Short mmCIF file of C-alpha atoms in Angstrom, two decimals:
data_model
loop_
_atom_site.label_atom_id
_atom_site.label_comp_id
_atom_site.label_asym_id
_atom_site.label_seq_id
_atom_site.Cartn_x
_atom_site.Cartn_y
_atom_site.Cartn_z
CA UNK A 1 -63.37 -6.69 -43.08
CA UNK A 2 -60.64 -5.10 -40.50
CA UNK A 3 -57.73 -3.35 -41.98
CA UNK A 4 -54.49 -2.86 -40.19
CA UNK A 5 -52.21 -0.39 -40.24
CA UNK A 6 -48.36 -0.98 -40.96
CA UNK A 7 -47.20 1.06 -37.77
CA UNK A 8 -50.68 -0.16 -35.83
CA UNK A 9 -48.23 -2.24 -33.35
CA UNK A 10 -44.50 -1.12 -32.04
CA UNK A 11 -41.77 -2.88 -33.43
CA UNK A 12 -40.15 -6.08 -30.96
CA UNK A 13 -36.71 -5.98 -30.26
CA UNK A 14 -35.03 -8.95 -30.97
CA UNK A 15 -31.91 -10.39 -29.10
CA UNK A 16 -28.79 -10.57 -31.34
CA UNK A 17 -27.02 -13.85 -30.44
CA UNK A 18 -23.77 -14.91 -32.56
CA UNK A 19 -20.69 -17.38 -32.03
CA UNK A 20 -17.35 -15.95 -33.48
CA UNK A 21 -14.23 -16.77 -33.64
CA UNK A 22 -11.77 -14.50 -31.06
CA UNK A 23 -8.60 -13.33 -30.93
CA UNK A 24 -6.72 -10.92 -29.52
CA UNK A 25 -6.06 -7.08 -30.48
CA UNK A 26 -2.41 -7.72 -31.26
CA UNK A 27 -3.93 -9.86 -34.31
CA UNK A 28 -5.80 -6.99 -35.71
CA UNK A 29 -4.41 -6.51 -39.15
CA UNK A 30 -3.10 -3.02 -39.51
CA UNK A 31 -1.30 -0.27 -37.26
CA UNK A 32 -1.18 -0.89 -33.44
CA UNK A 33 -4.54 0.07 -31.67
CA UNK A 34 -3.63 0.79 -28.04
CA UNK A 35 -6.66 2.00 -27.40
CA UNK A 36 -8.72 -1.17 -27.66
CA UNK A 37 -5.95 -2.50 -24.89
CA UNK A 38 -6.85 0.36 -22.75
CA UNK A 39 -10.35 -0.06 -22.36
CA UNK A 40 -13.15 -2.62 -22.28
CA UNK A 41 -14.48 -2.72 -25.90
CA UNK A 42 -14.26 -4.76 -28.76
CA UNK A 43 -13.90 -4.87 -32.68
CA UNK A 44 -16.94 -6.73 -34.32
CA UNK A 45 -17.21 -7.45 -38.27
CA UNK A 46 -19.59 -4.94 -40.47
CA UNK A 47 -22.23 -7.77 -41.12
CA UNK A 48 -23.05 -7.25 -36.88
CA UNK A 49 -23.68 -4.02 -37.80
CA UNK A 50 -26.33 -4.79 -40.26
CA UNK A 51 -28.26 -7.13 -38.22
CA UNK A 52 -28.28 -4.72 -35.16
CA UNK A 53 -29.56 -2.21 -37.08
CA UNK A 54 -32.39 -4.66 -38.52
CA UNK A 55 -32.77 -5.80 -34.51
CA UNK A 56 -33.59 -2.28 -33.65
CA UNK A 57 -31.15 -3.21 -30.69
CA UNK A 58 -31.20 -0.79 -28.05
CA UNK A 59 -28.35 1.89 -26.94
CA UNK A 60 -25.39 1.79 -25.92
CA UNK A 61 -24.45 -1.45 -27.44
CA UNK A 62 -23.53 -4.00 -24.20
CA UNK A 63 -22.93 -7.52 -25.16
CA UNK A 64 -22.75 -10.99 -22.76
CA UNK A 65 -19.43 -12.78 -24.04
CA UNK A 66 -19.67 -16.95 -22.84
CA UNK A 67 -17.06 -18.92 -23.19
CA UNK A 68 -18.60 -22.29 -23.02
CA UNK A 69 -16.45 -24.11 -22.64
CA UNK A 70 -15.08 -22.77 -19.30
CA UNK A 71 -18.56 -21.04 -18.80
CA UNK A 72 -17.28 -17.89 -18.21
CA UNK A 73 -18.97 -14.58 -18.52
CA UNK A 74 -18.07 -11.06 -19.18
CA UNK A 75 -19.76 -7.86 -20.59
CA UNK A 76 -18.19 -5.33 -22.65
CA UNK A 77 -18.98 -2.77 -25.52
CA UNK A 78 -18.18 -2.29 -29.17
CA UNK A 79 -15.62 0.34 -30.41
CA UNK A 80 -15.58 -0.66 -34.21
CA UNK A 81 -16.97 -2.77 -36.58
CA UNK A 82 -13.66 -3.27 -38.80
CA UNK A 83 -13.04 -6.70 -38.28
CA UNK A 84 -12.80 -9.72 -40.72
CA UNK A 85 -15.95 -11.60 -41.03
CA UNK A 86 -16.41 -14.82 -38.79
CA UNK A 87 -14.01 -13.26 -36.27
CA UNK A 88 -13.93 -10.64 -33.02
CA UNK A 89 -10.89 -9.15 -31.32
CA UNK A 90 -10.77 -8.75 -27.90
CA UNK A 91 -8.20 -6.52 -25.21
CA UNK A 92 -5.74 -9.00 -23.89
CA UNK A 93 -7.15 -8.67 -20.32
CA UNK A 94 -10.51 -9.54 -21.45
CA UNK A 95 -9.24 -12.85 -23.05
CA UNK A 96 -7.10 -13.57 -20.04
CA UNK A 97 -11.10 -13.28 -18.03
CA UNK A 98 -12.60 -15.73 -20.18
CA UNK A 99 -9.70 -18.20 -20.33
CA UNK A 100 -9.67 -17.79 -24.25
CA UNK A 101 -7.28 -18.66 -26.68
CA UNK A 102 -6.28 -17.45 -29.94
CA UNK A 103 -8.65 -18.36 -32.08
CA UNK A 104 -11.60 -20.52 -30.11
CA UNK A 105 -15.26 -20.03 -30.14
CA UNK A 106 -16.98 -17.09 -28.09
CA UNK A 107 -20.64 -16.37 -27.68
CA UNK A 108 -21.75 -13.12 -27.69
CA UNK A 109 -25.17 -12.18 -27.01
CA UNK A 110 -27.10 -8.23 -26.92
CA UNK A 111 -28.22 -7.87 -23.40
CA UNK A 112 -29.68 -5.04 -21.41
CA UNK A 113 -28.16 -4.15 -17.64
CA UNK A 114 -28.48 -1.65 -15.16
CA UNK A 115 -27.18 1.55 -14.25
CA UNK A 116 -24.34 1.34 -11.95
CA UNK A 117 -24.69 3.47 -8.64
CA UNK A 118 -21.79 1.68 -6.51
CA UNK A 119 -18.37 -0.61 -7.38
CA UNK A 120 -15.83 -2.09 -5.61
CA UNK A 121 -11.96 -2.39 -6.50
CA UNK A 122 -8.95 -4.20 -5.25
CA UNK A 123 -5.97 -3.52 -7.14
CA UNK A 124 -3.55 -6.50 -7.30
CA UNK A 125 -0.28 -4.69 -6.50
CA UNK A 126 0.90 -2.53 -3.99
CA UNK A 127 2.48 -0.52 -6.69
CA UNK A 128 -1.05 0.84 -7.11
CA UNK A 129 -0.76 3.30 -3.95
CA UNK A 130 2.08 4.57 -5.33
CA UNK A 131 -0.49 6.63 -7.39
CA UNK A 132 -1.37 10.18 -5.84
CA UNK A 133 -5.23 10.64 -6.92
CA UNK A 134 -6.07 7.20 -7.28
CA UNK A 135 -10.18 7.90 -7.67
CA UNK A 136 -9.08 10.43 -10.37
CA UNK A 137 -7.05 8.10 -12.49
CA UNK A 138 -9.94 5.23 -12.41
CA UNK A 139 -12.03 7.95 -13.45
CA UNK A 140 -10.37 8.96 -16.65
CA UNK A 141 -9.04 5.18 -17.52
CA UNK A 142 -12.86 4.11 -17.28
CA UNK A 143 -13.76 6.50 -19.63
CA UNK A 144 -12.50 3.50 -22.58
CA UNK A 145 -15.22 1.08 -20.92
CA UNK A 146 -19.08 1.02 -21.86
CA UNK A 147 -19.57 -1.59 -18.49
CA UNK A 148 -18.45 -3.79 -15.18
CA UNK A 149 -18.22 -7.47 -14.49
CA UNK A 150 -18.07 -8.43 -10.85
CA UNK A 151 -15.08 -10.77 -10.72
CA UNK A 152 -13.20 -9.22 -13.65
CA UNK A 153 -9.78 -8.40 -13.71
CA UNK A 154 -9.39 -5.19 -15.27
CA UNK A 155 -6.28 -3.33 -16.81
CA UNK A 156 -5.59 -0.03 -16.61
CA UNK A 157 -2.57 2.43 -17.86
CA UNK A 158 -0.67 5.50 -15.82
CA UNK A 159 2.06 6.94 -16.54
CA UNK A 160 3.43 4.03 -18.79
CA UNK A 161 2.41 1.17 -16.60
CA UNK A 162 -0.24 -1.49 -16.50
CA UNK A 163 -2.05 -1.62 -12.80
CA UNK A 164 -4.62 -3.96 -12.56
CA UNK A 165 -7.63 -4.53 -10.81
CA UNK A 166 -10.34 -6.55 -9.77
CA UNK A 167 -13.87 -5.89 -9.39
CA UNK A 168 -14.91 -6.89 -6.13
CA UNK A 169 -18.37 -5.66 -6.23
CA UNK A 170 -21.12 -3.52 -8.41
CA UNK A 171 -24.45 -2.04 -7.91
CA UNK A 172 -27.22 -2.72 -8.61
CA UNK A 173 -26.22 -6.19 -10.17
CA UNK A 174 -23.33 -8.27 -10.42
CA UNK A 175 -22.92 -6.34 -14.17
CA UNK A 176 -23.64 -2.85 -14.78
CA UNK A 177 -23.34 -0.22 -17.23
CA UNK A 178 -21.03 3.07 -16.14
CA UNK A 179 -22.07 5.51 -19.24
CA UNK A 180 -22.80 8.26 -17.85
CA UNK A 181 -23.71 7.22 -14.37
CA UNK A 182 -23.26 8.58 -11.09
CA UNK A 183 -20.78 5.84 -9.70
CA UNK A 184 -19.41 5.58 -5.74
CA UNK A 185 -16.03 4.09 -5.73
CA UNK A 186 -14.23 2.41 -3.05
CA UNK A 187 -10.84 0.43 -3.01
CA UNK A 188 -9.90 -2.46 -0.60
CA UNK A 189 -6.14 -2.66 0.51
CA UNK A 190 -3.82 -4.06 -2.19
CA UNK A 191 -3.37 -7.99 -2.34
CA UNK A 192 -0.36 -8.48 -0.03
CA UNK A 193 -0.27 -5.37 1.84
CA UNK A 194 -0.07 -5.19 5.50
CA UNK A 195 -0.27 -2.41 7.94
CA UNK A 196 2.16 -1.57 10.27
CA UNK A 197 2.22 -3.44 13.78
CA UNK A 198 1.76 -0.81 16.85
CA UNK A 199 3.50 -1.09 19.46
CA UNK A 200 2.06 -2.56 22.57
CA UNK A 201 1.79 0.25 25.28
CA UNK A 202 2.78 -1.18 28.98
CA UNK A 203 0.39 -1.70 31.81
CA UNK A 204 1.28 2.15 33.36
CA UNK A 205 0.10 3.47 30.01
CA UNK A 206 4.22 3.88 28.66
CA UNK A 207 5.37 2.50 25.55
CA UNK A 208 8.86 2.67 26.53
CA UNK A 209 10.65 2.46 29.40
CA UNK A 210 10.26 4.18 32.68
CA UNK A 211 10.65 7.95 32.46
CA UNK A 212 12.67 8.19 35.51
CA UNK A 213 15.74 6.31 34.34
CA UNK A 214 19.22 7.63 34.46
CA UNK A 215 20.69 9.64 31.30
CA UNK A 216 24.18 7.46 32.38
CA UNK A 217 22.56 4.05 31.87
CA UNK A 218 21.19 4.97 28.48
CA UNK A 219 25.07 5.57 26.95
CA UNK A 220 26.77 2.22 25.66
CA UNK A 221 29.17 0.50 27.42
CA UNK A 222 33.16 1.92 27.61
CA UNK A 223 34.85 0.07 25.26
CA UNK A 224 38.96 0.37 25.05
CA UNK A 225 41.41 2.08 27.74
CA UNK A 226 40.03 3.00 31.13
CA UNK A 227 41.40 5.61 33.00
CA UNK A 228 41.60 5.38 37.12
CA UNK A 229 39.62 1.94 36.41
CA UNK A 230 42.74 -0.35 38.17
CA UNK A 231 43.40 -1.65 41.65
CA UNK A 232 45.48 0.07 44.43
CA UNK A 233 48.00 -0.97 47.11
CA UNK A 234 49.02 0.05 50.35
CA UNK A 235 52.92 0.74 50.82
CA UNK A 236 52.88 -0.93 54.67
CA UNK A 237 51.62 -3.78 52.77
CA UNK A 238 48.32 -3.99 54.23
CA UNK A 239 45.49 -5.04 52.70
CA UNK A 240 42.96 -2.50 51.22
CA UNK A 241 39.58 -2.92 52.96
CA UNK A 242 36.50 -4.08 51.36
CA UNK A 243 34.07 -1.98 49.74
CA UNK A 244 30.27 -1.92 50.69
CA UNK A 245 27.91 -3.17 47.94
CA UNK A 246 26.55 0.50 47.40
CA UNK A 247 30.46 1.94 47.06
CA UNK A 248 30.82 -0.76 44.49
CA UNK A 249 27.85 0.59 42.47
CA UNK A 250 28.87 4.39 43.07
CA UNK A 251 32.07 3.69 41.49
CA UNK A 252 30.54 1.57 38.34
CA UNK A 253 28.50 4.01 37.40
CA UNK A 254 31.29 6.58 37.43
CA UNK A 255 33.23 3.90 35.22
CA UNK A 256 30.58 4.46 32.68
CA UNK A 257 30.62 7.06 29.98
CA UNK A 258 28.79 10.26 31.33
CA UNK A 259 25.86 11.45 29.26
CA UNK A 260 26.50 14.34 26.65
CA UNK A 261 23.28 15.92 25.10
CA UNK A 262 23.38 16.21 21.49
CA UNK A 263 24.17 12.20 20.98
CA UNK A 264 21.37 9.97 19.14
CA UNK A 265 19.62 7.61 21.88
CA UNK A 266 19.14 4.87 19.46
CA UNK A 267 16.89 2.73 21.62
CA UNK A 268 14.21 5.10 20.57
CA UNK A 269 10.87 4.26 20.17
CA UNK A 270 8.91 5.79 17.31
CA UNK A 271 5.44 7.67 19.05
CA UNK A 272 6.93 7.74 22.66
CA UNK A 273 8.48 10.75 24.47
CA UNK A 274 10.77 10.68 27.65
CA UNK A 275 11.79 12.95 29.84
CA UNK A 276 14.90 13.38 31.66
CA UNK A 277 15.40 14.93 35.00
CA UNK A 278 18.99 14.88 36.23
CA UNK A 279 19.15 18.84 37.37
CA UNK A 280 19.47 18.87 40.93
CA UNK A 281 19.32 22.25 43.22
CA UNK A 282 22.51 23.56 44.54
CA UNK A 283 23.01 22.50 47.82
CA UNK A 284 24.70 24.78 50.67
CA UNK A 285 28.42 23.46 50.07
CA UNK A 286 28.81 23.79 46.56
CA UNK A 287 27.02 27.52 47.21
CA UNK A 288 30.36 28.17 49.28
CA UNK A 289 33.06 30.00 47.42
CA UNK A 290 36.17 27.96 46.70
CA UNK A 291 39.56 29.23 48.37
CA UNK A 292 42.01 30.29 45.06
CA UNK A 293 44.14 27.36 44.74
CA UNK A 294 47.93 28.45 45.83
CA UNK A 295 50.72 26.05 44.68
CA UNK A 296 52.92 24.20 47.43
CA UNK A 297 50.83 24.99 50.64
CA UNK A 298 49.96 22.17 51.61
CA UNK A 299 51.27 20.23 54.78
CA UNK A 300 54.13 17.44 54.22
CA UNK A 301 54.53 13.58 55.74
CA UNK A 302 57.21 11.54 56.41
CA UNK A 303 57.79 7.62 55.75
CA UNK A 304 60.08 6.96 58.74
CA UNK A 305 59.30 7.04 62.19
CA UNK A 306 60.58 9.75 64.53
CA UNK A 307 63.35 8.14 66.59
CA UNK A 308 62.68 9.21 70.39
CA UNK A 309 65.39 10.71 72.43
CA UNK A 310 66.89 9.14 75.82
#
């Protein structure tokens, strides 16, 4: 005869699979518990306790929640085991996932998953880079959750406001636990957002204009009273003669507004820089000193016509 031992062979784990009936954490009977909103855990009944502990599950607790009706999936952890018998309360978010309503069926099921090395978020508002040290707030806010989902849409709360965001990707699975992990994080750009278009640079290099444009052209048109800007006449009657095309542009330019430094050029282009060279070199005339101006020296004419003398 062979006699066994009672501890000969190691105890089997067992799965714990249950169906409960959900609801959310504004349900729970009692004070207000923000903190189940805040993070990715849920309430369970005492009896789960029990038949973990019987199940010799393994720790942490992570848990498969199925909503089979919609057939979707989510993982999560357990913060309490307060709740009424026959029912589970979930965060808001987490119900929102799973397409739940108050009160339906929800599978949830002991599972075992990885250790996650690598995720993936997109928040879903551009509010989101409002936030200085973005990598440090995620880190603090996930302190609430036990694991990741890919595809979730998590919520998370700074500074009195709800951000969320979605889990575009995890490592080393599409679910993964994040207790006490050593976790890279990356964030895509926000849902909606959109750089700013650069401006196209010109086939010399310039994103502007050309460089060597006059000061004068850049000021706005006169607007208003025009001094000197009129026509003259002849006294004899005669007809004033025509001016050449490059007169004509000589004395446009002088009708326009001469350039002052100091006023905003507000065709300006943001990122270029242009350069204005207008200083000439004095030439040998205006070198010359000027004769003091003396009043009434100057010579005097006559309208009529000397009469000659017979």
């Amino acid at each position: 005869m062979f006699q066994f031992g009672f501890n000969m062979f190691h105890e089997i784990s067992r799965p714990f699979n249950m169906t409960y009936r959900c609801f959310s954490v504004s349900m729970l009977p009692g004070n207000e518990r923000q903190d189940v909103e805040r993070g990715g855990k849920i309430i369970m009944p005492p009896s789960a306790l029990e038949q973990l502990t019987r199940l010799s599950i393994e720790y942490p607790m992570i848990f498969k929640l199925t909503n089979k009706k919609t057939k979707r999936i989510t993982h999560c952890g357990v913060l309490e085991f307060v709740a009424d018998e026959g029912k589970v309360y979930l965060p808001h978010w987490m119900m929102a996932n799973l397409v739940l309503e108050e009160g339906a069926l929800l599978q949830i099921e002991s599972v075992s998953l990885p250790v996650a090395t690598f995720s993936k978020f997109q928040p879903l508002s551009e509010d989101f880079l409002d936030i200085t040290n973005p990598k440090a707030v995620l880190e603090n806010c996930l302190r609430n959750f036990s694991c990741l989902t890919t595809g979730d849409v998590i919520a998370i709360k700074y500074n009195s406001k709800v951000y969320e965001l979605c889990v575009l990707e995890t490592k080393p699975g599409n679910a993964v636990i994040i207790i006490e992990c050593d976790m890279n994080v990356e964030f895509a750009p926000p849902v909606g957002y959109k750089e700013e278009e650069r401006i196209p640079r010109s086939a010399d290099g310039n994103a502007g204009p050309s460089m060597d444009e006059d000061p004068a052209v850049m000021m706005p048109e006169p607007s208003g009273f025009i001094a000197f800007s009129g026509e003259g006449n002849r006294l004899d009657g005669k007809k004033k003669k025509l001016t050449s095309e490059s007169e004509s542009e000589s004395q446009n330019s002088q009708a326009r507004q001469s350039y002052v430094r100091g006023i905003p050029d507000y065709d300006f282009v943001i990122g270029t820089l242009r350069f204005i060279r207008n200083s000439r070199p004095p030439s040998a005339k205006e070198e010359a000193p000027a004769e003091p101006f003396q009043a009434f020296k100057g010579e005097g004419f006559t309208l009529r016509t000397a009469k000659s003398k017979n």
